[in-house]
GROMACS .gro file of C-alpha atoms in nm:
model
  318
    1MET     CA    1   0.403   8.312   6.314
    2ALA     CA    2   0.202   8.140   6.045
    3GLU     CA    3   0.022   7.937   6.312
    4MET     CA    4  -0.071   8.254   6.500
    5GLU     CA    5  -0.218   8.402   6.181
    6ASN     CA    6  -0.422   8.087   6.128
    7VAL     CA    7  -0.590   8.117   6.468
    8SER     CA    8  -0.602   8.496   6.499
    9TYR     CA    9  -0.941   8.520   6.333
   10VAL     CA   10  -1.269   8.331   6.328
   11PRO     CA   11  -1.428   8.336   5.981
   12LEU     CA   12  -1.803   8.360   5.941
   13LYS     CA   13  -1.990   8.041   5.865
   14GLN     CA   14  -2.267   7.992   5.614
   15PRO     CA   15  -2.536   8.105   5.574
   16ILE     CA   16  -2.377   8.450   5.545
   17VAL     CA   17  -2.612   8.745   5.499
   18PHE     CA   18  -2.462   9.080   5.400
   19THR     CA   19  -2.597   9.423   5.488
   20VAL     CA   20  -2.560   9.684   5.214
   21GLU     CA   21  -2.507  10.027   5.367
   22GLY     CA   22  -2.676  10.215   5.083
   23PHE     CA   23  -2.776  10.580   5.108
   24ASN     CA   24  -2.834  10.749   5.441
   25VAL     CA   25  -3.205  10.832   5.395
   26THR     CA   26  -3.511  10.803   5.616
   27ARG     CA   27  -3.819  10.598   5.525
   28GLN     CA   28  -4.007  10.922   5.445
   29GLN     CA   29  -3.730  11.031   5.209
   30GLY     CA   30  -3.719  10.683   5.061
   31TYR     CA   31  -4.070  10.694   4.909
   32PRO     CA   32  -4.014  10.986   4.666
   33LEU     CA   33  -3.671  10.841   4.583
   34PHE     CA   34  -3.841  10.510   4.505
   35VAL     CA   35  -4.081  10.684   4.266
   36LEU     CA   36  -3.788  10.865   4.098
   37SER     CA   37  -3.595  10.538   4.067
   38LEU     CA   38  -3.902  10.363   3.925
   39ILE     CA   39  -3.944  10.635   3.659
   40VAL     CA   40  -3.576  10.614   3.561
   41TYR     CA   41  -3.594  10.235   3.543
   42ALA     CA   42  -3.912  10.248   3.335
   43VAL     CA   43  -3.744  10.485   3.086
   44MET     CA   44  -3.440  10.255   3.080
   45LEU     CA   45  -3.652   9.946   3.014
   46LEU     CA   46  -3.874  10.110   2.755
   47GLY     CA   47  -3.583  10.262   2.563
   48ASN     CA   48  -3.357   9.957   2.548
   49ILE     CA   49  -3.633   9.702   2.485
   50THR     CA   50  -3.772   9.923   2.208
   51VAL     CA   51  -3.429   9.943   2.040
   52VAL     CA   52  -3.387   9.565   2.056
   53MET     CA   53  -3.739   9.496   1.924
   54VAL     CA   54  -3.713   9.749   1.643
   55ILE     CA   55  -3.383   9.608   1.522
   56ALA     CA   56  -3.496   9.246   1.562
   57ARG     CA   57  -3.820   9.300   1.369
   58ASN     CA   58  -3.672   9.494   1.076
   59ALA     CA   59  -3.461   9.284   0.838
   60LYS     CA   60  -3.309   9.600   0.689
   61LEU     CA   61  -3.148   9.674   1.028
   62HIS     CA   62  -2.977   9.336   1.052
   63LYS     CA   63  -2.643   9.502   0.986
   64PRO     CA   64  -2.326   9.502   1.200
   65MET     CA   65  -2.376   9.847   1.355
   66TYR     CA   66  -2.735   9.775   1.459
   67VAL     CA   67  -2.663   9.421   1.580
   68MET     CA   68  -2.391   9.567   1.803
   69MET     CA   69  -2.642   9.824   1.927
   70CYS     CA   70  -2.863   9.532   2.032
   71ASN     CA   71  -2.574   9.378   2.223
   72LEU     CA   72  -2.507   9.710   2.395
   73ALA     CA   73  -2.876   9.742   2.489
   74VAL     CA   74  -2.872   9.392   2.641
   75SER     CA   75  -2.567   9.476   2.853
   76ASP     CA   76  -2.734   9.802   2.959
   77LEU     CA   77  -3.044   9.611   3.068
   78LEU     CA   78  -2.829   9.366   3.265
   79GLY     CA   79  -2.641   9.632   3.461
   80GLY     CA   80  -2.932   9.872   3.498
   81THR     CA   81  -3.172   9.606   3.625
   82VAL     CA   82  -2.929   9.484   3.892
   83ILE     CA   83  -2.870   9.833   4.033
   84MET     CA   84  -3.218   9.980   3.997
   85THR     CA   85  -3.392   9.685   4.162
   86GLN     CA   86  -3.146   9.708   4.452
   87LEU     CA   87  -3.210  10.083   4.487
   88MET     CA   88  -3.589  10.054   4.463
   89THR     CA   89  -3.601   9.778   4.726
   90HIS     CA   90  -3.381   9.985   4.957
   91PHE     CA   91  -3.589  10.302   4.916
   92LEU     CA   92  -3.931  10.134   4.939
   93THR     CA   93  -3.885   9.874   5.213
   94GLY     CA   94  -3.563   9.977   5.383
   95ASP     CA   95  -3.439   9.618   5.344
   96ARG     CA   96  -3.061   9.622   5.300
   97THR     CA   97  -2.983   9.253   5.337
   98VAL     CA   98  -2.851   9.031   5.058
   99SER     CA   99  -2.754   8.664   5.067
  100TYR     CA  100  -2.403   8.537   5.003
  101VAL     CA  101  -2.496   8.396   4.662
  102GLY     CA  102  -2.702   8.704   4.578
  103ALA     CA  103  -2.409   8.931   4.660
  104PHE     CA  104  -2.175   8.748   4.422
  105VAL     CA  105  -2.441   8.734   4.149
  106GLN     CA  106  -2.491   9.109   4.183
  107ALA     CA  107  -2.116   9.173   4.179
  108ALA     CA  108  -2.069   8.951   3.873
  109SER     CA  109  -2.355   9.128   3.691
  110VAL     CA  110  -2.212   9.474   3.761
  111HIS     CA  111  -1.862   9.378   3.646
  112MET     CA  112  -2.007   9.194   3.345
  113TYR     CA  113  -2.192   9.511   3.247
  114HIS     CA  114  -1.880   9.727   3.275
  115SER     CA  115  -1.658   9.488   3.080
  116ALA     CA  116  -1.918   9.410   2.812
  117VAL     CA  117  -1.996   9.777   2.744
  118ALA     CA  118  -1.625   9.853   2.706
  119THR     CA  119  -1.561   9.564   2.465
  120ILE     CA  120  -1.881   9.617   2.262
  121LEU     CA  121  -1.805   9.988   2.217
  122THR     CA  122  -1.458   9.888   2.099
  123ALA     CA  123  -1.605   9.648   1.843
  124MET     CA  124  -1.841   9.923   1.727
  125ALA     CA  125  -1.547  10.161   1.680
  126TYR     CA  126  -1.374   9.902   1.459
  127ASP     CA  127  -1.694   9.863   1.256
  128ARG     CA  128  -1.718  10.241   1.205
  129TYR     CA  129  -1.352  10.252   1.099
  130VAL     CA  130  -1.406   9.987   0.831
  131ALA     CA  131  -1.730  10.150   0.710
  132ILE     CA  132  -1.574  10.495   0.666
  133CYS     CA  133  -1.209  10.424   0.584
  134GLN     CA  134  -1.263  10.115   0.368
  135PRO     CA  135  -1.618  10.154   0.231
  136LEU     CA  136  -1.554   9.953  -0.087
  137HIS     CA  137  -1.435   9.653   0.114
  138TYR     CA  138  -1.683   9.688   0.402
  139HIS     CA  139  -1.910   9.396   0.310
  140ALA     CA  140  -1.611   9.174   0.236
  141ILE     CA  141  -1.455   9.254   0.577
  142MET     CA  142  -1.763   9.277   0.800
  143THR     CA  143  -1.917   8.946   0.702
  144THR     CA  144  -2.180   8.774   0.915
  145ARG     CA  145  -1.912   8.538   1.042
  146ARG     CA  146  -1.685   8.824   1.150
  147LEU     CA  147  -1.977   9.009   1.310
  148VAL     CA  148  -2.067   8.703   1.518
  149LEU     CA  149  -1.700   8.657   1.606
  150LEU     CA  150  -1.666   9.019   1.725
  151CYS     CA  151  -1.983   9.005   1.937
  152CYS     CA  152  -1.888   8.668   2.088
  153LEU     CA  153  -1.534   8.792   2.157
  154ALA     CA  154  -1.669   9.103   2.333
  155TRP     CA  155  -1.885   8.893   2.566
  156PHE     CA  156  -1.618   8.623   2.605
  157ILE     CA  157  -1.357   8.873   2.729
  158ALA     CA  158  -1.608   9.013   2.980
  159LEU     CA  159  -1.706   8.662   3.091
  160CYS     CA  160  -1.342   8.557   3.138
  161LEU     CA  161  -1.265   8.860   3.356
  162VAL     CA  162  -1.577   8.808   3.570
  163SER     CA  163  -1.519   8.432   3.601
  164THR     CA  164  -1.159   8.485   3.712
  165ARG     CA  165  -1.272   8.727   3.983
  166LEU     CA  166  -1.532   8.479   4.103
  167ILE     CA  167  -1.276   8.198   4.118
  168LEU     CA  168  -1.035   8.418   4.315
  169ASN     CA  169  -1.299   8.553   4.555
  170VAL     CA  170  -1.558   8.283   4.621
  171GLY     CA  171  -1.468   8.086   4.931
  172THR     CA  172  -1.245   8.357   5.078
  173PRO     CA  173  -1.287   8.358   5.461
  174LEU     CA  174  -1.490   8.662   5.563
  175CYS     CA  175  -1.498   8.835   5.902
  176GLY     CA  176  -1.758   9.104   5.834
  177THR     CA  177  -2.098   9.150   5.671
  178LEU     CA  178  -2.136   9.527   5.622
  179ILE     CA  179  -2.085   9.631   5.259
  180THR     CA  180  -2.014  10.004   5.262
  181HIS     CA  181  -2.159  10.067   4.919
  182VAL     CA  182  -2.490  10.096   4.735
  183TYR     CA  183  -2.449   9.758   4.569
  184CYS     CA  184  -2.228   9.450   4.597
  185SER     CA  185  -1.901   9.446   4.408
  186HIS     CA  186  -1.605   9.212   4.428
  187GLY     CA  187  -1.398   9.486   4.589
  188SER     CA  188  -1.656   9.560   4.858
  189ILE     CA  189  -1.698   9.190   4.939
  190ILE     CA  190  -1.326   9.114   4.952
  191SER     CA  191  -1.269   9.415   5.177
  192LEU     CA  192  -1.445   9.202   5.442
  193ALA     CA  193  -1.186   8.921   5.414
  194CYS     CA  194  -1.022   8.809   5.736
  195LEU     CA  195  -0.676   8.830   5.577
  196PRO     CA  196  -0.533   9.047   5.296
  197THR     CA  197  -0.602   8.917   4.944
  198PRO     CA  198  -0.319   9.065   4.735
  199THR     CA  199  -0.372   8.835   4.434
  200SER     CA  200  -0.741   8.919   4.405
  201SER     CA  201  -0.683   9.291   4.465
  202MET     CA  202  -0.402   9.312   4.208
  203PHE     CA  203  -0.603   9.122   3.947
  204GLN     CA  204  -0.902   9.350   3.998
  205VAL     CA  205  -0.698   9.668   3.959
  206TYR     CA  206  -0.488   9.547   3.665
  207SER     CA  207  -0.781   9.391   3.480
  208ILE     CA  208  -0.990   9.709   3.504
  209TYR     CA  209  -0.711   9.942   3.396
  210SER     CA  210  -0.578   9.707   3.128
  211LEU     CA  211  -0.921   9.662   2.972
  212SER     CA  212  -0.989  10.036   2.982
  213ALA     CA  213  -0.647  10.117   2.832
  214VAL     CA  214  -0.675   9.865   2.547
  215CYS     CA  215  -1.031   9.972   2.462
  216PHE     CA  216  -0.932  10.339   2.469
  217LEU     CA  217  -0.634  10.281   2.239
  218VAL     CA  218  -0.843  10.089   1.985
  219ILE     CA  219  -1.124  10.346   1.990
  220ALA     CA  220  -0.884  10.644   1.977
  221SER     CA  221  -0.690  10.487   1.687
  222SER     CA  222  -1.010  10.413   1.498
  223TYR     CA  223  -1.136  10.769   1.534
  224ALA     CA  224  -0.798  10.916   1.446
  225MET     CA  225  -0.811  10.729   1.114
  226ILE     CA  226  -1.178  10.820   1.068
  227LEU     CA  227  -1.093  11.188   1.124
  228LYS     CA  228  -0.810  11.165   0.873
  229ALA     CA  229  -1.043  11.005   0.619
  230CYS     CA  230  -1.304  11.278   0.673
  231ILE     CA  231  -1.044  11.552   0.618
  232VAL     CA  232  -0.917  11.387   0.300
  233LYS     CA  233  -1.267  11.348   0.155
  234GLN     CA  234  -1.361  11.642  -0.061
  235GLU     CA  235  -1.736  11.588  -0.074
  236LYS     CA  236  -1.919  11.766   0.207
  237ASN     CA  237  -2.206  11.514   0.196
  238SER     CA  238  -1.963  11.228   0.251
  239ARG     CA  239  -1.803  11.401   0.547
  240ARG     CA  240  -2.138  11.490   0.701
  241LYS     CA  241  -2.264  11.134   0.662
  242ALA     CA  242  -1.946  10.997   0.822
  243ILE     CA  243  -1.977  11.234   1.119
  244GLN     CA  244  -2.345  11.149   1.167
  245THR     CA  245  -2.263  10.779   1.156
  246CYS     CA  246  -2.009  10.813   1.437
  247ALA     CA  247  -2.199  11.069   1.648
  248SER     CA  248  -2.411  10.821   1.846
  249HIS     CA  249  -2.123  10.584   1.920
  250LEU     CA  250  -1.884  10.859   2.026
  251SER     CA  251  -2.148  11.026   2.246
  252ILE     CA  252  -2.221  10.698   2.425
  253TYR     CA  253  -1.852  10.630   2.481
  254ILE     CA  254  -1.793  10.980   2.620
  255PHE     CA  255  -2.090  10.950   2.860
  256PHE     CA  256  -1.962  10.613   2.979
  257GLU     CA  257  -1.606  10.736   3.036
  258ILE     CA  258  -1.714  11.056   3.215
  259SER     CA  259  -1.932  10.856   3.456
  260LEU     CA  260  -1.636  10.625   3.529
  261TYR     CA  261  -1.405  10.923   3.574
  262LEU     CA  262  -1.635  11.063   3.843
  263ILE     CA  263  -1.579  10.746   4.048
  264VAL     CA  264  -1.202  10.791   4.032
  265MET     CA  265  -1.227  11.161   4.116
  266THR     CA  266  -1.444  11.117   4.426
  267TYR     CA  267  -1.335  10.777   4.562
  268GLY     CA  268  -1.022  10.876   4.754
  269ARG     CA  269  -1.129  11.225   4.864
  270LYS     CA  270  -1.215  11.266   5.232
  271ASP     CA  271  -1.383  11.605   5.180
  272VAL     CA  272  -1.656  11.450   4.965
  273ASN     CA  273  -1.980  11.343   5.136
  274PRO     CA  274  -2.016  10.959   5.152
  275ASP     CA  275  -2.358  10.970   4.986
  276THR     CA  276  -2.211  11.184   4.706
  277LYS     CA  277  -1.941  10.922   4.651
  278LYS     CA  278  -2.202  10.648   4.636
  279PHE     CA  279  -2.415  10.851   4.395
  280CYS     CA  280  -2.116  10.906   4.164
  281ALA     CA  281  -2.035  10.535   4.189
  282ILE     CA  282  -2.373  10.432   4.044
  283LEU     CA  283  -2.394  10.696   3.768
  284PHE     CA  284  -2.194  10.481   3.525
  285ILE     CA  285  -2.456  10.209   3.549
  286ILE     CA  286  -2.765  10.434   3.550
  287VAL     CA  287  -2.695  10.724   3.314
  288PRO     CA  288  -2.559  10.538   3.006
  289PRO     CA  289  -2.835  10.272   2.997
  290THR     CA  290  -3.097  10.547   3.030
  291VAL     CA  291  -2.961  10.794   2.772
  292ASN     CA  292  -2.820  10.547   2.517
  293PRO     CA  293  -3.158  10.470   2.351
  294ILE     CA  294  -3.231  10.844   2.339
  295ILE     CA  295  -2.896  10.905   2.166
  296TYR     CA  296  -2.973  10.628   1.915
  297GLY     CA  297  -3.308  10.789   1.838
  298ILE     CA  298  -3.165  11.139   1.790
  299ALA     CA  299  -2.839  11.064   1.607
  300THR     CA  300  -2.929  10.754   1.404
  301LYS     CA  301  -3.187  10.825   1.135
  302ASN     CA  302  -3.274  10.461   1.061
  303ILE     CA  303  -3.334  10.386   1.428
  304ARG     CA  304  -3.539  10.703   1.476
  305THR     CA  305  -3.757  10.634   1.172
  306ASN     CA  306  -3.822  10.273   1.264
  307ILE     CA  307  -3.898  10.357   1.629
  308LEU     CA  308  -4.165  10.604   1.512
  309LYS     CA  309  -4.311  10.338   1.279
  310PHE     CA  310  -4.302  10.084   1.562
  311PHE     CA  311  -4.503  10.306   1.799
  312LYS     CA  312  -4.746  10.412   1.526
  313SER     CA  313  -4.817  10.048   1.441
  314SER     CA  314  -4.858   9.968   1.813
  315VAL     CA  315  -5.116  10.241   1.883
  316SER     CA  316  -5.304  10.239   1.553
  317PRO     CA  317  -5.632  10.042   1.550
  318LYS     CA  318  -5.628   9.712   1.365
   0.00000   0.00000   0.00000
């Protein structure tokens, strides 16, 4: 029986070139969609690069919360660039092909973005908890060493998850080249395997849900203690300052989770249009990176003030 399975398929040989199904649009429809994608990507680039530059240039913003914002902006740029360049190429040229190496690089980048955002937001929640619930000990707890450790740990966890998926998936015999998605992911690539890959599939499911569950528990616990501290505090100014401090982080986390929830809601439903499913599947990697810098600017006074100073200094004559 095992021998029959070994000869019942003929795996593809290198060089393997995948075809990404993408959206079902004509070339005429693709041009305005390219322009729209370009505008969204430009806003994404401008917003996140501005946040990073403003924080990097201002020594007063070299604090844990803002350093973590920089890390979040970098992860947003990573994920957003991978998806938006794929979309713009598809809409403008109609080219849907991607090389074997390119497919795995794209998949690794997408999963790195998802994991890094989740872990960085968790680290930010811990920072907010210490700042509000233990303000007198904040500087003793959130030292430079601990800040570096938290940021490195956030990226290290994401890197470990992505590396494990690559090890499990690279080299798997493939019998198809059509990726029925807008971009390449480990799941879409492994669905083309000649034989079932239970180990890879189980790791992917459990790693995603385990990471999401742990991050949610840490963030929920942090905000439960923050809420308790805000209720206990008698001074209205202290409570208002605490709420304003958490507003940007909580808004970003909610946007991120809602966009992920849409994927779960639409993925298994047969009554949902395929293009609608694909659109919902890319929202989590387009919407948060685009709106996050806007949320920083509205909810965080120091960021807003320094962004205005940055643009004034850029346009003013020397």
